[in-house]
Amino acid sequence: MDVIGVGFGRTGTLSLRAALVQLGFDPCYHFATLFEKPDQAKYWLAAAENDLTALRTALEGYRATVDWPATSFWRELVQEYPNAKVILTTRDSAVWYESMERTILSMLRHGKQTGALVANFPHLPAEQVVQTATMVGHRVTVPLSFDGRVDDRDHVIACYERHNEAVRREVPADRLLEYQPGQGWEPLCRFLGVAVPDNPYPHLNERPAALRGPES
């Protein structure tokens, strides 16, 4: 494992995944990996029950990971892979919550497919995507990243901000890059010690065009 992305979802993680793959840190795990390989959900459920061997099994062969469910185990991963670089993707708290509210939180609360999934995973059965996302969300992401509930805006934002502060406090500065959508290739490539590509930084948005706003 060369790169550990510890930012919550909806902070540009899908674009970061594409960027890391382009830079050679491939394969890169993302929640979307579970949509393609739903059988892997069992490893994350086991990891949530403190089976860290399942965590290692889930990430075996991956050079990088971003987004949930791995982000819920960021402390374990930072310790397990001491030579890996750590990237904390962030956004303004209110903007982040607005994006969460329209996508991930809506699905977790209502168990329905959102426009974001329709836009980005049209080749996958909708029922499979929703079942995987809600199961892992309710049994891994919500308990570990949000203290078991996502029904209150202030609580969700407080969990997000507390997570970011913990990462800043606990990860050594020479291992950590805090990165925000829109910063482009330069800070990322400088941190990873690789050349800046000629093409633009990926901009993958998890919301359909009609709803598109700041990068997901």
Coordinates of C-alpha atoms in Angstrom, one line a residue:
M1 CA 0.0 0.0 0.0
D2 CA 1.6 3.3 -1.1
V3 CA -1.3 5.8 -0.6
I4 CA -4.0 5.9 2.0
G5 CA -6.8 8.3 1.4
V6 CA -8.5 9.2 4.7
G7 CA -11.0 11.8 3.6
F8 CA -14.7 11.2 4.0
G9 CA -16.8 10.5 0.9
R10 CA -18.0 13.6 -1.1
T11 CA -14.6 15.3 -0.8
G12 CA -13.4 14.6 -4.3
T13 CA -12.5 11.0 -3.6
L14 CA -13.7 9.6 -7.0
S15 CA -11.5 12.1 -8.8
L16 CA -8.6 11.4 -6.5
R17 CA -9.0 7.7 -7.3
A18 CA -8.8 8.4 -11.0
A19 CA -5.8 10.7 -10.5
L20 CA -3.9 8.1 -8.4
V21 CA -4.6 5.4 -11.0
Q22 CA -3.3 7.7 -13.7
L23 CA -0.1 8.3 -11.7
G24 CA 0.5 4.6 -11.4
F25 CA -0.9 3.9 -8.0
D26 CA -3.2 1.2 -9.4
P27 CA -5.4 -0.5 -8.4
C28 CA -7.0 1.9 -6.0
Y29 CA -9.8 0.9 -3.7
H30 CA -12.9 3.0 -3.5
F31 CA -16.5 2.4 -2.3
A32 CA -17.3 1.9 -6.0
T33 CA -15.1 -1.2 -5.9
L34 CA -17.8 -2.8 -3.8
F35 CA -20.4 -2.1 -6.5
E36 CA -18.3 -4.1 -8.9
K37 CA -17.4 -6.8 -6.3
P38 CA -20.2 -7.0 -3.8
D39 CA -18.9 -10.2 -2.4
Q40 CA -16.1 -8.2 -0.8
A41 CA -18.6 -6.6 1.6
K42 CA -18.1 -9.5 3.9
Y43 CA -14.6 -8.5 4.6
W44 CA -15.6 -5.0 5.6
L45 CA -18.4 -6.3 7.9
A46 CA -15.9 -8.6 9.5
A47 CA -13.4 -5.7 9.9
A48 CA -16.1 -3.7 11.7
E49 CA -16.3 -6.6 14.2
N50 CA -12.5 -6.1 14.9
D51 CA -11.3 -8.8 12.5
L52 CA -8.3 -6.9 11.1
T53 CA -7.2 -9.9 9.1
A54 CA -10.3 -9.3 7.0
L55 CA -9.2 -5.7 6.5
R56 CA -5.9 -6.8 5.1
T57 CA -7.7 -9.4 2.9
A58 CA -10.0 -6.8 1.4
L59 CA -7.1 -4.5 0.4
E60 CA -4.7 -7.3 -0.7
G61 CA -3.1 -6.3 -4.0
Y62 CA -4.2 -2.7 -3.9
R63 CA -1.6 0.1 -4.1
A64 CA -3.9 2.8 -2.8
T65 CA -7.3 3.3 -1.2
V66 CA -9.6 6.3 -0.9
D67 CA -13.1 6.9 0.4
W68 CA -15.3 4.6 2.6
P69 CA -15.3 1.9 3.8
A70 CA -11.5 2.0 4.2
T71 CA -11.6 5.5 5.6
S72 CA -13.5 4.2 8.6
F73 CA -10.4 2.2 9.5
W74 CA -7.9 5.0 8.8
R75 CA -6.0 4.6 12.1
E76 CA -5.5 0.9 11.6
L77 CA -4.4 1.4 8.0
V78 CA -1.9 4.2 8.9
Q79 CA -0.4 1.8 11.4
E80 CA -0.5 -1.3 9.2
Y81 CA 1.3 0.5 6.3
P82 CA 3.8 2.8 8.0
N83 CA 5.5 3.7 4.7
A84 CA 2.3 4.8 2.9
K85 CA 1.6 8.4 2.2
V86 CA -1.7 9.7 3.7
I87 CA -4.0 12.1 1.9
L88 CA -6.8 13.9 3.7
T89 CA -9.3 15.4 1.2
T90 CA -11.5 18.1 2.6
R91 CA -14.2 20.6 1.7
D92 CA -16.0 23.4 3.5
S93 CA -18.2 21.6 6.1
A94 CA -21.5 23.1 5.0
V95 CA -20.8 22.4 1.3
W96 CA -19.7 18.9 2.2
Y97 CA -22.9 18.3 4.2
E98 CA -25.1 19.6 1.3
S99 CA -23.5 17.1 -1.0
M100 CA -23.9 14.3 1.5
E101 CA -27.5 15.2 2.1
R102 CA -28.4 14.9 -1.6
T103 CA -26.6 11.6 -2.1
I104 CA -25.2 9.3 0.5
L105 CA -27.4 10.4 3.4
S106 CA -30.5 10.3 1.3
M107 CA -29.7 6.7 0.3
L108 CA -28.9 5.6 3.8
R109 CA -32.1 7.1 5.2
H110 CA -34.5 6.0 2.5
G111 CA -32.7 2.9 0.9
K112 CA -33.3 4.2 -2.6
Q113 CA -31.0 4.8 -5.5
T114 CA -30.0 8.4 -6.0
G115 CA -29.2 10.3 -9.2
A116 CA -25.6 10.1 -8.3
L117 CA -25.5 6.3 -8.7
V118 CA -27.6 6.4 -11.8
A119 CA -25.1 8.8 -13.4
N120 CA -21.9 6.9 -12.5
F121 CA -22.9 3.3 -12.4
P122 CA -25.5 2.8 -15.1
H123 CA -24.0 -0.5 -16.2
L124 CA -24.7 -2.1 -12.8
P125 CA -28.0 -3.4 -11.5
A126 CA -29.6 -0.7 -9.4
E127 CA -30.8 -3.1 -6.7
Q128 CA -27.3 -4.5 -6.3
V129 CA -25.8 -1.1 -5.9
V130 CA -28.3 0.1 -3.3
Q131 CA -28.2 -3.1 -1.3
T132 CA -24.4 -3.1 -1.1
A133 CA -24.2 0.6 -0.3
T134 CA -26.9 0.6 2.4
M135 CA -25.6 -2.6 4.0
V136 CA -22.0 -1.5 4.3
G137 CA -23.1 2.0 5.0
H138 CA -25.3 1.0 8.0
R139 CA -23.0 -1.6 9.4
V140 CA -19.6 0.0 8.8
T141 CA -19.7 3.7 7.8
V142 CA -22.5 4.9 10.1
P143 CA -21.3 3.2 13.3
L144 CA -17.6 3.9 12.8
S145 CA -17.6 7.3 11.2
F146 CA -20.8 8.9 12.5
D147 CA -21.2 7.4 16.0
G148 CA -24.2 5.3 14.8
R149 CA -26.5 8.0 13.5
V150 CA -26.9 10.3 10.5
D151 CA -30.2 11.9 11.4
D152 CA -29.0 15.3 12.6
R153 CA -27.1 17.9 10.5
D154 CA -25.0 19.3 13.4
H155 CA -24.0 15.8 14.5
V156 CA -22.9 14.7 11.1
I157 CA -20.9 17.8 10.5
A158 CA -19.3 17.5 14.0
C159 CA -18.2 13.9 13.2
Y160 CA -16.7 15.1 9.9
E161 CA -14.8 18.0 11.5
R162 CA -13.7 15.8 14.4
H163 CA -12.4 13.2 12.0
N164 CA -10.4 15.8 10.0
E165 CA -8.9 17.2 13.2
A166 CA -7.9 13.7 14.4
V167 CA -6.1 13.0 11.2
R168 CA -4.2 16.3 11.3
R169 CA -3.3 15.7 14.9
E170 CA -2.2 12.0 14.7
V171 CA -0.6 11.6 11.3
P172 CA 3.0 12.9 11.1
A173 CA 3.2 16.0 9.0
D174 CA 5.8 14.5 6.6
R175 CA 3.3 11.7 5.8
L176 CA 0.2 13.8 5.3
L177 CA -1.2 16.0 2.5
E178 CA -4.4 17.9 3.0
Y179 CA -5.9 18.3 -0.4
Q180 CA -9.0 20.1 -1.6
P181 CA -10.9 19.7 -4.9
G182 CA -9.7 22.2 -7.4
Q183 CA -6.0 22.3 -6.4
G184 CA -4.9 20.3 -9.4
W185 CA -2.0 18.0 -10.0
E186 CA 0.9 20.1 -8.5
P187 CA 0.5 19.6 -4.8
L188 CA -0.5 15.9 -5.2
C189 CA 2.4 15.1 -7.5
R190 CA 4.9 17.0 -5.4
F191 CA 3.8 15.1 -2.3
L192 CA 4.0 11.7 -4.1
G193 CA 7.2 12.5 -5.8
V194 CA 6.0 11.9 -9.4
A195 CA 5.9 14.0 -12.5
V196 CA 2.9 16.2 -13.3
P197 CA 0.9 14.8 -16.2
D198 CA 0.2 16.9 -19.3
N199 CA -3.5 16.4 -19.2
P200 CA -6.0 18.1 -16.8
Y201 CA -6.6 16.7 -13.3
P202 CA -9.7 14.3 -13.4
H203 CA -13.0 15.9 -12.5
L204 CA -15.4 13.0 -11.8
N205 CA -18.6 14.2 -10.3
E206 CA -21.0 11.7 -8.6
R207 CA -24.0 13.8 -9.3
P208 CA -25.9 14.0 -12.6
A209 CA -25.3 17.0 -14.8
A210 CA -28.6 18.7 -13.8
L211 CA -27.6 18.8 -10.2
R212 CA -23.9 19.3 -10.7
G213 CA -22.1 21.7 -8.4
P214 CA -18.8 21.6 -6.6
E215 CA -16.8 18.5 -7.3
S216 CA -17.9 15.3 -5.4

